[in-house]
Coordinates of C-alpha atoms in Angstrom, one line a residue:
X1 CA 96.8 -67.5 -103.5
X2 CA 98.2 -70.8 -104.8
X3 CA 99.8 -72.7 -101.9
X4 CA 102.8 -74.9 -102.0
X5 CA 102.4 -78.5 -100.9
X6 CA 103.6 -79.1 -97.4
X7 CA 107.3 -80.0 -97.3
X8 CA 107.2 -82.6 -94.5
X9 CA 108.4 -86.1 -93.8
X10 CA 105.4 -87.7 -95.4
X11 CA 106.1 -85.9 -98.7
X12 CA 109.7 -87.1 -98.5
X13 CA 108.6 -90.7 -98.0
X14 CA 106.0 -90.6 -100.8
X15 CA 108.6 -89.3 -103.3
X16 CA 110.8 -92.3 -102.4
X17 CA 108.5 -94.9 -103.9
X18 CA 110.5 -97.7 -102.3
X19 CA 108.8 -96.9 -99.0
X20 CA 105.2 -97.0 -100.4
X21 CA 102.9 -99.4 -102.2
X22 CA 99.4 -99.0 -103.6
X23 CA 97.1 -101.7 -101.9
X24 CA 93.5 -102.7 -101.8
X25 CA 92.4 -102.0 -98.2
X26 CA 90.5 -105.3 -98.1
X27 CA 93.7 -107.3 -99.0
X28 CA 95.7 -105.6 -96.2
X29 CA 93.0 -106.4 -93.7
X30 CA 92.8 -110.0 -94.9
X31 CA 96.6 -110.4 -94.5
X32 CA 96.5 -109.1 -91.0
X33 CA 93.6 -111.4 -90.0
X34 CA 95.5 -114.4 -91.5
X35 CA 98.6 -113.6 -89.5
X36 CA 96.7 -112.7 -86.3
X37 CA 93.7 -115.0 -86.2
X38 CA 93.0 -114.2 -82.5
X39 CA 92.9 -110.4 -83.0
X40 CA 90.3 -107.9 -84.3
X41 CA 92.1 -105.4 -86.6
X42 CA 92.0 -101.9 -85.1
X43 CA 92.1 -98.8 -87.4
X44 CA 92.9 -95.4 -86.0
X45 CA 91.3 -92.6 -88.0
X46 CA 92.5 -89.1 -88.0
X47 CA 89.3 -87.1 -88.5
X48 CA 91.0 -83.8 -88.8
X49 CA 92.1 -84.6 -92.4
X50 CA 89.2 -86.9 -93.4
X51 CA 88.0 -84.3 -95.9
X52 CA 91.0 -85.2 -98.2
X53 CA 89.6 -88.6 -99.1
X54 CA 89.2 -88.9 -102.9
X55 CA 85.6 -89.4 -103.9
X56 CA 84.1 -88.5 -107.3
X57 CA 85.3 -85.5 -109.3
X58 CA 87.7 -83.3 -107.3
X59 CA 86.6 -80.1 -109.0
X60 CA 83.0 -80.8 -108.4
X61 CA 83.7 -81.4 -104.7
X62 CA 85.5 -78.1 -104.5
X63 CA 82.6 -76.3 -106.2
X64 CA 80.1 -77.8 -103.8
X65 CA 82.3 -77.0 -100.8
X66 CA 82.4 -73.3 -101.7
X67 CA 78.6 -73.3 -101.7
X68 CA 78.6 -74.4 -98.0
X69 CA 78.1 -77.7 -96.3
X70 CA 78.5 -80.6 -98.7
X71 CA 76.4 -83.4 -97.4
X72 CA 77.5 -85.7 -100.3
X73 CA 81.0 -85.6 -99.0
X74 CA 79.9 -86.6 -95.5
X75 CA 78.2 -89.6 -97.1
X76 CA 81.5 -90.5 -98.8
X77 CA 83.3 -90.5 -95.5
X78 CA 80.5 -92.7 -94.1
X79 CA 80.9 -95.2 -96.9
X80 CA 84.6 -95.6 -96.0
X81 CA 83.7 -96.2 -92.3
X82 CA 81.0 -98.6 -93.3
X83 CA 83.4 -100.5 -95.5
X84 CA 86.0 -100.9 -92.8
X85 CA 83.3 -102.0 -90.3
X86 CA 82.0 -104.6 -92.8
X87 CA 85.5 -106.1 -92.8
X88 CA 85.2 -106.7 -89.1
X89 CA 87.6 -103.8 -88.2
X90 CA 87.2 -101.8 -84.9
X91 CA 87.5 -98.1 -85.5
X92 CA 88.7 -95.4 -83.1
X93 CA 88.6 -91.7 -84.3
X94 CA 90.9 -89.0 -83.2
X95 CA 90.2 -85.2 -83.1
X96 CA 92.0 -82.2 -81.8
X97 CA 91.1 -80.6 -78.5
X98 CA 91.0 -76.8 -78.4
X99 CA 93.4 -75.3 -80.9
X100 CA 95.4 -73.3 -78.4
X101 CA 98.5 -72.8 -80.5
X102 CA 97.6 -69.2 -81.0
X103 CA 97.0 -68.4 -77.3
X104 CA 100.6 -67.4 -76.5
X105 CA 100.8 -63.9 -77.9
X106 CA 104.4 -63.5 -76.9
X107 CA 105.4 -65.9 -79.7
X108 CA 103.9 -63.6 -82.4
X109 CA 106.4 -61.4 -84.3
X110 CA 106.9 -60.1 -87.8
X111 CA 107.9 -63.6 -88.8
X112 CA 105.1 -65.5 -87.0
X113 CA 101.4 -64.4 -87.0
X114 CA 98.3 -66.0 -85.5
X115 CA 97.2 -68.9 -87.6
X116 CA 93.6 -67.8 -87.3
X117 CA 94.5 -64.4 -88.7
X118 CA 96.2 -66.1 -91.6
X119 CA 93.1 -68.3 -92.2
X120 CA 90.8 -65.2 -92.1
X121 CA 93.1 -63.5 -94.7
X122 CA 92.8 -66.6 -97.0
X123 CA 89.0 -66.7 -96.5
X124 CA 88.7 -63.0 -97.4
X125 CA 90.9 -63.5 -100.5
X126 CA 88.5 -66.2 -101.7
X127 CA 85.5 -64.0 -101.0
X128 CA 87.1 -61.1 -102.9
X129 CA 87.8 -63.5 -105.8
X130 CA 84.1 -64.5 -105.9
X131 CA 83.0 -60.9 -105.6
X132 CA 85.2 -59.8 -108.5
X133 CA 83.8 -62.5 -110.7
X134 CA 80.2 -61.8 -109.7
X135 CA 79.7 -65.2 -108.1
X136 CA 81.3 -67.2 -110.8
X137 CA 82.9 -69.7 -108.4
X138 CA 84.5 -71.9 -111.1
X139 CA 86.7 -68.9 -112.0
X140 CA 86.9 -67.6 -108.5
X141 CA 88.3 -70.9 -107.1
X142 CA 91.3 -70.9 -109.5
X143 CA 94.4 -70.5 -107.4
X144 CA 92.7 -71.9 -104.3
X145 CA 93.9 -75.4 -103.7
X146 CA 91.6 -76.7 -101.0
X147 CA 88.3 -75.7 -99.3
X148 CA 88.6 -77.2 -95.8
X149 CA 85.3 -79.0 -95.3
X150 CA 86.3 -80.2 -91.8
X151 CA 86.0 -76.6 -90.6
X152 CA 82.5 -76.3 -92.1
X153 CA 81.1 -79.7 -91.1
X154 CA 83.2 -80.8 -88.1
X155 CA 80.2 -81.6 -85.9
X156 CA 78.6 -83.6 -88.6
X157 CA 81.8 -85.5 -89.3
X158 CA 82.2 -86.4 -85.6
X159 CA 78.5 -87.3 -85.3
X160 CA 78.9 -89.7 -88.3
X161 CA 82.1 -91.2 -86.8
X162 CA 80.3 -91.9 -83.5
X163 CA 78.0 -94.4 -85.2
X164 CA 81.1 -96.5 -86.1
X165 CA 83.4 -96.2 -83.1
X166 CA 84.8 -94.2 -80.2
X167 CA 86.0 -90.7 -80.6
X168 CA 89.2 -89.6 -78.7
X169 CA 89.8 -85.9 -78.0
X170 CA 93.4 -84.8 -77.8
X171 CA 92.9 -82.5 -74.9
X172 CA 96.4 -82.6 -73.2
X173 CA 98.5 -83.9 -76.1
X174 CA 98.8 -83.5 -79.8
X175 CA 96.7 -85.8 -82.0
X176 CA 99.9 -87.5 -83.1
X177 CA 100.9 -88.2 -79.5
X178 CA 97.4 -89.6 -78.6
X179 CA 97.5 -91.9 -81.6
X180 CA 101.1 -93.1 -80.9
X181 CA 100.2 -93.9 -77.2
X182 CA 97.0 -95.7 -78.4
X183 CA 99.1 -97.9 -80.7
X184 CA 101.3 -99.0 -77.8
X185 CA 98.4 -99.7 -75.6
X186 CA 96.6 -101.6 -78.3
X187 CA 99.0 -104.0 -80.2
X188 CA 96.1 -105.1 -82.4
X189 CA 96.4 -101.8 -84.3
X190 CA 96.7 -102.5 -88.0
X191 CA 96.9 -99.0 -89.4
X192 CA 96.5 -95.3 -88.9
X193 CA 94.2 -93.8 -91.6
X194 CA 95.7 -90.3 -91.7
X195 CA 98.2 -87.9 -93.2
X196 CA 101.2 -87.6 -90.9
X197 CA 103.9 -90.2 -91.2
X198 CA 105.4 -89.0 -87.9
X199 CA 103.2 -91.5 -86.1
X200 CA 105.2 -94.3 -87.7
X201 CA 108.3 -93.0 -85.9
X202 CA 106.6 -92.1 -82.6
X203 CA 104.5 -95.2 -82.0
X204 CA 107.5 -97.5 -81.8
X205 CA 105.8 -100.4 -83.6
X206 CA 107.3 -102.1 -86.6
X207 CA 104.0 -103.6 -87.7
X208 CA 102.1 -100.3 -87.9
X209 CA 101.0 -99.0 -91.3
X210 CA 100.0 -95.6 -92.4
X211 CA 97.1 -95.5 -94.9
X212 CA 97.8 -92.1 -96.5
X213 CA 94.4 -90.2 -96.5
X214 CA 95.0 -87.9 -99.5
X215 CA 95.6 -91.0 -101.7
X216 CA 92.6 -93.1 -100.5
X217 CA 90.1 -93.6 -103.3
X218 CA 86.8 -94.2 -101.6
X219 CA 85.2 -95.7 -104.7
X220 CA 87.9 -98.3 -105.4
X221 CA 88.9 -98.6 -101.7
X222 CA 92.6 -98.4 -102.7
X223 CA 95.2 -96.5 -100.7
X224 CA 98.9 -95.7 -100.6
X225 CA 100.4 -97.6 -97.7
X226 CA 103.6 -96.9 -95.7
X227 CA 105.0 -99.7 -93.6
X228 CA 106.8 -98.5 -90.4
X229 CA 109.3 -101.4 -90.4
X230 CA 110.4 -100.7 -94.0
X231 CA 110.6 -96.9 -93.3
X232 CA 112.8 -97.5 -90.2
X233 CA 115.2 -99.8 -92.1
X234 CA 115.5 -98.0 -95.4
X235 CA 115.7 -94.5 -93.8
X236 CA 118.3 -95.7 -91.3
X237 CA 116.1 -94.9 -88.3
X238 CA 116.1 -98.2 -86.5
X239 CA 117.0 -96.7 -83.1
X240 CA 114.4 -95.0 -81.0
X241 CA 116.6 -92.0 -80.4
X242 CA 117.0 -91.4 -84.1
X243 CA 113.3 -91.6 -84.7
X244 CA 112.4 -89.2 -81.9
X245 CA 115.1 -86.8 -83.1
X246 CA 113.6 -86.9 -86.6
X247 CA 110.1 -86.2 -85.3
X248 CA 111.2 -83.4 -83.0
X249 CA 113.1 -81.7 -85.9
X250 CA 110.2 -81.9 -88.4
X251 CA 108.7 -78.5 -89.4
X252 CA 105.7 -77.8 -87.2
X253 CA 106.8 -80.2 -84.4
X254 CA 109.8 -78.6 -82.7
X255 CA 109.1 -75.1 -81.3
X256 CA 112.5 -73.8 -82.3
X257 CA 113.6 -72.6 -85.7
X258 CA 116.6 -74.1 -87.4
X259 CA 118.3 -73.9 -90.8
X260 CA 116.8 -77.1 -92.0
X261 CA 113.2 -76.3 -91.1
X262 CA 112.3 -76.2 -94.8
X263 CA 114.7 -78.9 -95.9
X264 CA 113.6 -82.3 -94.5
X265 CA 116.2 -84.1 -96.6
X266 CA 119.0 -82.2 -95.0
X267 CA 117.5 -82.8 -91.5
X268 CA 117.2 -86.6 -92.3
X269 CA 120.8 -86.7 -93.5
X270 CA 122.1 -85.3 -90.3
X271 CA 120.1 -87.7 -88.1
X272 CA 120.8 -90.8 -90.3
X273 CA 124.6 -90.3 -89.7
X274 CA 124.3 -90.4 -86.0
X275 CA 125.3 -93.6 -84.0
X276 CA 122.5 -95.8 -82.9
X277 CA 122.5 -94.4 -79.3
X278 CA 122.4 -90.6 -79.2
X279 CA 124.2 -89.1 -76.2
X280 CA 125.1 -85.6 -75.2
X281 CA 127.7 -85.2 -77.9
X282 CA 125.3 -86.3 -80.6
X283 CA 122.6 -83.8 -79.5
X284 CA 125.3 -81.0 -79.4
X285 CA 126.4 -82.0 -83.0
X286 CA 122.8 -81.7 -84.2
X287 CA 122.5 -78.3 -82.6
X288 CA 125.8 -77.1 -84.2
X289 CA 124.7 -78.3 -87.7
X290 CA 121.1 -77.2 -87.6
X291 CA 120.8 -74.4 -85.1
X292 CA 124.0 -72.5 -85.8
X293 CA 122.2 -69.1 -86.0
X294 CA 119.9 -69.5 -83.0
X295 CA 120.2 -69.8 -79.2
X296 CA 118.8 -73.3 -79.1
X297 CA 120.6 -75.6 -76.7
X298 CA 121.1 -79.3 -76.9
X299 CA 119.2 -79.6 -73.6
X300 CA 116.1 -78.0 -75.3
X301 CA 116.4 -80.3 -78.2
X302 CA 116.7 -83.4 -76.0
X303 CA 113.6 -82.3 -74.0
X304 CA 111.7 -81.8 -77.3
X305 CA 112.6 -85.4 -78.3
X306 CA 111.5 -86.8 -75.0
X307 CA 108.1 -85.2 -75.4
X308 CA 107.4 -87.7 -78.2
X309 CA 108.5 -90.7 -76.2
X310 CA 105.4 -92.9 -76.0
X311 CA 106.5 -94.1 -72.5
X312 CA 106.2 -90.5 -71.3
X313 CA 102.8 -89.7 -72.9
X314 CA 99.8 -89.9 -70.7
X315 CA 96.5 -90.3 -72.6
X316 CA 94.2 -87.4 -72.2
X317 CA 91.3 -87.8 -69.8
X318 CA 88.2 -87.6 -72.0
X319 CA 85.5 -85.1 -71.3
X320 CA 82.0 -86.1 -70.3
X321 CA 80.2 -87.4 -73.4
X322 CA 77.3 -84.8 -73.3
X323 CA 79.4 -81.9 -72.2
X324 CA 79.8 -79.3 -74.9
X325 CA 83.1 -77.7 -75.8
X326 CA 82.2 -74.3 -74.4
X327 CA 80.8 -75.9 -71.2
X328 CA 84.1 -77.7 -70.8
X329 CA 86.1 -74.5 -71.2
X330 CA 83.8 -72.6 -68.9
X331 CA 83.7 -75.1 -66.0
X332 CA 87.5 -75.6 -66.3
X333 CA 88.2 -71.9 -66.6
X334 CA 89.9 -72.4 -70.0
X335 CA 90.0 -69.9 -72.8
X336 CA 87.3 -70.5 -75.4
X337 CA 88.6 -70.1 -79.0
X338 CA 86.1 -68.5 -81.3
X339 CA 86.8 -69.5 -84.9
X340 CA 85.2 -68.1 -88.1
X341 CA 85.0 -69.8 -91.4
X342 CA 84.2 -67.6 -94.5
X343 CA 82.4 -65.2 -92.2
X344 CA 83.2 -61.8 -93.7
X345 CA 83.0 -59.1 -91.0
X346 CA 82.9 -56.4 -93.8
X347 CA 79.7 -57.8 -95.3
X348 CA 77.9 -58.1 -91.9
X349 CA 79.1 -54.7 -90.7
X350 CA 77.5 -53.1 -93.7
X351 CA 74.2 -54.7 -92.7
X352 CA 74.6 -53.5 -89.1
X353 CA 75.2 -57.0 -87.8
X354 CA 78.0 -56.9 -85.1
X355 CA 79.2 -60.5 -84.8
X356 CA 81.5 -59.6 -81.9
X357 CA 78.8 -58.0 -79.7
X358 CA 76.3 -60.8 -80.5
X359 CA 78.8 -63.5 -79.5
X360 CA 79.9 -61.8 -76.3
X361 CA 76.3 -61.4 -75.2
X362 CA 75.7 -65.1 -76.0
X363 CA 78.8 -66.3 -74.3
X364 CA 78.4 -64.4 -71.0
X365 CA 74.9 -65.7 -70.7
X366 CA 75.8 -69.2 -71.7
X367 CA 78.6 -69.1 -69.1
X368 CA 76.0 -68.0 -66.5
X369 CA 73.7 -70.9 -67.2
X370 CA 76.6 -73.5 -67.3
X371 CA 78.1 -72.3 -64.0
X372 CA 74.8 -72.0 -62.2
X373 CA 73.9 -75.5 -63.3
X374 CA 77.2 -76.7 -61.9
X375 CA 76.5 -75.2 -58.5
X376 CA 79.0 -72.5 -58.7
X377 CA 78.4 -69.4 -56.6
X378 CA 76.5 -66.7 -58.5
X379 CA 76.9 -63.8 -56.1
X380 CA 80.4 -62.7 -56.8
X381 CA 81.6 -61.1 -60.1
X382 CA 82.9 -63.8 -62.4
X383 CA 84.8 -63.6 -65.7
X384 CA 85.8 -66.0 -68.4
X385 CA 88.3 -65.6 -71.2
X386 CA 87.7 -65.9 -75.0
X387 CA 90.1 -65.6 -78.0
X388 CA 88.2 -63.7 -80.7
X389 CA 88.3 -61.4 -83.6
X390 CA 86.5 -58.1 -82.8
X391 CA 86.3 -56.7 -86.3
X392 CA 87.6 -57.0 -89.9
X393 CA 90.5 -54.7 -89.0
X394 CA 91.4 -56.2 -85.6
X395 CA 93.4 -59.3 -85.1
X396 CA 92.4 -62.2 -82.9
X397 CA 93.2 -61.5 -79.3
X398 CA 92.2 -62.4 -75.7
X399 CA 89.1 -60.8 -74.2
X400 CA 87.8 -61.0 -70.7
X401 CA 84.0 -61.5 -70.5
X402 CA 81.8 -60.7 -67.5
X403 CA 79.6 -63.7 -66.7
X404 CA 75.8 -62.9 -66.6
X405 CA 73.9 -65.2 -64.4
X406 CA 70.1 -65.8 -64.8
X407 CA 68.0 -64.4 -62.1
X408 CA 65.5 -67.3 -62.0
X409 CA 65.7 -70.6 -60.0
X410 CA 66.3 -73.9 -61.7
X411 CA 63.6 -76.5 -61.1
X412 CA 64.2 -80.2 -60.9
X413 CA 65.0 -81.8 -64.2
X414 CA 62.1 -83.6 -65.9
X415 CA 62.1 -86.9 -67.7
X416 CA 65.0 -87.5 -70.2
X417 CA 62.9 -86.5 -73.2
X418 CA 60.9 -83.6 -71.6
X419 CA 61.3 -79.9 -72.2
X420 CA 60.7 -78.1 -68.8
X421 CA 59.9 -74.5 -68.0
X422 CA 63.5 -74.1 -66.8
X423 CA 64.8 -75.4 -70.1
X424 CA 62.8 -72.9 -72.1
X425 CA 63.7 -70.1 -69.7
X426 CA 67.4 -70.9 -70.1
X427 CA 67.2 -70.9 -73.9
X428 CA 65.3 -67.6 -73.8
X429 CA 67.9 -66.1 -71.6
X430 CA 71.0 -67.3 -73.5
X431 CA 69.7 -66.2 -77.0
X432 CA 67.8 -63.1 -75.8
X433 CA 64.5 -64.2 -77.2
X434 CA 61.4 -62.2 -76.2
X435 CA 58.8 -64.9 -76.8
X436 CA 59.1 -68.7 -76.7
X437 CA 55.6 -69.6 -77.9
X438 CA 56.7 -70.7 -81.4
X439 CA 59.8 -72.6 -80.2
X440 CA 57.7 -74.3 -77.5
X441 CA 55.1 -75.4 -80.0
X442 CA 57.8 -76.6 -82.4
X443 CA 59.6 -78.6 -79.7
X444 CA 56.3 -80.2 -78.6
X445 CA 55.8 -81.8 -82.0
X446 CA 57.7 -85.2 -82.0
X447 CA 58.1 -85.2 -85.8
X448 CA 59.7 -81.7 -85.7
X449 CA 62.2 -82.4 -82.9
X450 CA 65.0 -83.4 -85.3
X451 CA 64.7 -79.9 -86.9
X452 CA 64.5 -77.9 -83.7
X453 CA 68.2 -76.9 -83.8
X454 CA 67.8 -75.6 -87.3
X455 CA 64.5 -73.8 -86.5
X456 CA 65.9 -72.0 -83.4
X457 CA 69.0 -71.0 -85.4
X458 CA 67.0 -69.3 -88.2
X459 CA 64.7 -67.7 -85.7
X460 CA 67.7 -66.2 -83.9
X461 CA 69.1 -65.0 -87.3
X462 CA 65.8 -63.4 -88.2
X463 CA 65.7 -61.7 -84.8
X464 CA 69.2 -60.3 -85.3
X465 CA 68.3 -59.2 -88.8
X466 CA 70.9 -61.5 -90.5
X467 CA 68.3 -63.0 -92.8
X468 CA 64.8 -62.4 -94.0
X469 CA 61.9 -64.6 -93.2
X470 CA 61.8 -65.7 -96.8
X471 CA 65.4 -66.9 -96.7
X472 CA 64.7 -68.6 -93.3
X473 CA 61.9 -70.5 -94.9
X474 CA 64.1 -71.5 -97.8
X475 CA 66.8 -72.8 -95.4
X476 CA 64.2 -74.9 -93.6
X477 CA 63.0 -76.3 -96.9
X478 CA 66.6 -77.2 -97.8
X479 CA 66.9 -78.9 -94.4
X480 CA 63.7 -80.9 -94.8
X481 CA 64.7 -82.1 -98.3
X482 CA 68.3 -83.0 -97.4
X483 CA 67.9 -86.7 -98.0
X484 CA 66.7 -86.5 -101.6
X485 CA 69.0 -86.7 -104.7
X486 CA 72.2 -84.7 -105.0
X487 CA 71.2 -81.2 -106.2
X488 CA 72.6 -79.9 -109.5
X489 CA 75.2 -77.0 -109.3
X490 CA 74.1 -73.5 -110.1
X491 CA 76.1 -71.5 -112.6
X492 CA 76.8 -68.7 -110.2
X493 CA 76.6 -68.1 -106.5
X494 CA 74.0 -65.9 -105.0
X495 CA 76.5 -64.1 -102.8
X496 CA 73.9 -63.0 -100.2
X497 CA 72.8 -66.7 -99.8
X498 CA 76.5 -67.6 -99.6
X499 CA 77.2 -65.3 -96.7
X500 CA 74.0 -66.3 -94.9
X501 CA 75.0 -70.0 -95.3
X502 CA 78.3 -69.7 -93.6
X503 CA 76.9 -67.4 -90.8
X504 CA 74.1 -70.0 -90.3
X505 CA 76.7 -72.8 -90.0
X506 CA 78.5 -70.7 -87.3
X507 CA 75.4 -69.9 -85.3
X508 CA 74.0 -73.4 -85.6
X509 CA 77.1 -74.5 -83.6
X510 CA 76.5 -71.8 -81.0
X511 CA 72.7 -72.5 -80.8
X512 CA 73.6 -76.2 -80.2
X513 CA 75.6 -75.1 -77.2
X514 CA 72.6 -73.1 -76.0
X515 CA 70.1 -76.0 -76.4
X516 CA 72.3 -78.6 -74.7
X517 CA 73.3 -76.4 -71.8
X518 CA 69.7 -75.1 -71.4
X519 CA 68.8 -78.8 -70.8
X520 CA 67.0 -79.8 -74.0
X521 CA 67.0 -83.6 -74.5
X522 CA 69.2 -85.3 -77.0
X523 CA 66.2 -85.9 -79.3
X524 CA 66.0 -82.1 -79.8
X525 CA 69.7 -81.7 -80.7
X526 CA 70.7 -83.2 -84.1
X527 CA 74.5 -82.8 -84.4
X528 CA 74.2 -83.6 -88.1
X529 CA 74.0 -80.4 -90.2
X530 CA 71.2 -81.1 -92.7
X531 CA 71.7 -77.9 -94.8
X532 CA 73.4 -78.6 -98.1
X533 CA 74.9 -75.4 -99.5
X534 CA 74.4 -76.3 -103.1
X535 CA 70.8 -77.3 -102.5
X536 CA 70.1 -73.9 -100.8
X537 CA 71.7 -72.1 -103.7
X538 CA 69.5 -74.0 -106.1
X539 CA 66.3 -73.3 -104.1
X540 CA 67.1 -69.6 -103.7
X541 CA 67.7 -69.2 -107.4
X542 CA 64.7 -71.4 -108.5
X543 CA 62.4 -69.4 -106.3
X544 CA 63.1 -66.3 -108.4
X545 CA 64.5 -64.4 -105.4
X546 CA 67.1 -61.9 -106.3
X547 CA 69.9 -61.1 -104.0
X548 CA 68.2 -58.1 -102.4
X549 CA 65.0 -60.0 -101.5
X550 CA 66.8 -62.5 -99.3
X551 CA 69.4 -60.2 -97.8
X552 CA 69.2 -58.9 -94.3
X553 CA 67.2 -55.7 -93.9

């Protein structure tokens, strides 16, 4: 399962050392402030790759990530943000909107499969490797290059970022386009802290720098820096047309498929030889050289280039701050994309847990509450669409879900921090609880409110026979002790606790949607995941619990 490094424009630039230099971040900021005394340096941060920051021992980070949420890694991200803020920088963070690249089924073929199916396959290969080695994760991880923490702890990462600056959601454009447009509208931008050098070509700013995330050392605060002006000059891409052509032709950018898709050097050589101003003949020449075996036309290529023109990019309208992702999809009649991360359908099916059926019931009721709160008519049959994996054997596909509306009236909202009868009734309806007495009592205790999301999550998992009450209590203990010292690593994973951890992470996200849309105040909804996977593994194994004791019934 070893993966090749991405063959993209960034890799090409990094290999040509003339374009890069290793710099102390503080020195780069000081130089900017000296040259621009009337400006506050602005740093744009690509949160989707933030987990690639170097901090501590890389192998230990990977070992902790495979245990589940790695709270120590989130603290390392926060230390970088705090450092930048201490240097008087303004920070703006960029995240993807819904990942809808897989929604167009007509594009799939024997050559292109759904990315989510590919990810699920990689996840299952990792789980199989752990199973074959009886939980020995040090051996099981060999051949797996990266455990993507951003998929495990995305809400926690965004919640941390919000303490240091604004978060921009790329809802109508790609993240690259949003950042490029932001640079044009904010000339005080010093650097993009990210991974894609394409923004250096798209943003149309000679002063912009890329601080390459995978080579940022969070302890020394050193980073590899690419300077857009030098890149333009030394790569022969001074003209805007050439830069846009290069971006449009990069693998993963242009929708078409051409002979040079895996050879960025060849693509660059073709573009570099073009005259400064590219016209019809130049586009046709590129098509002849790179698209000889396809039906791509020069008009299609030109249109692809124009998509990356910052003057044509309109910034995405941002969603309401307290509107959840599912609520946004439901109210705008958009497809909700249901991702899974290390959730093994095989394991749960053996324990009579049907993730698909549980989620569909949850979503149809959540949609009913969201639409009723918005004032939508509830008399007529209503449907919403989800993109989901039904079983281990099935691929991700579209499903229409019948919305189920609650049959009770909504009372007036109470005070901002109050939990009303309607709030409790909505949560009971969405999560199909029979009795709310324990949850009501938990929510009424002010010192418990920060743990309410975790408590409701484990109560739901107990109800659906995903975990035992013993394991639920252990999870809550791990949550309550999250701020103490970094736990030591266990020698082997308890695989039942491993599966429960990743299912907990998934349902914690869904339960958050339920709490917010039921009307619970913000004090009851802690976006930060407080469960550390390695701490839970340690507590489970210290408690003398064997795998069978804590497994679902």
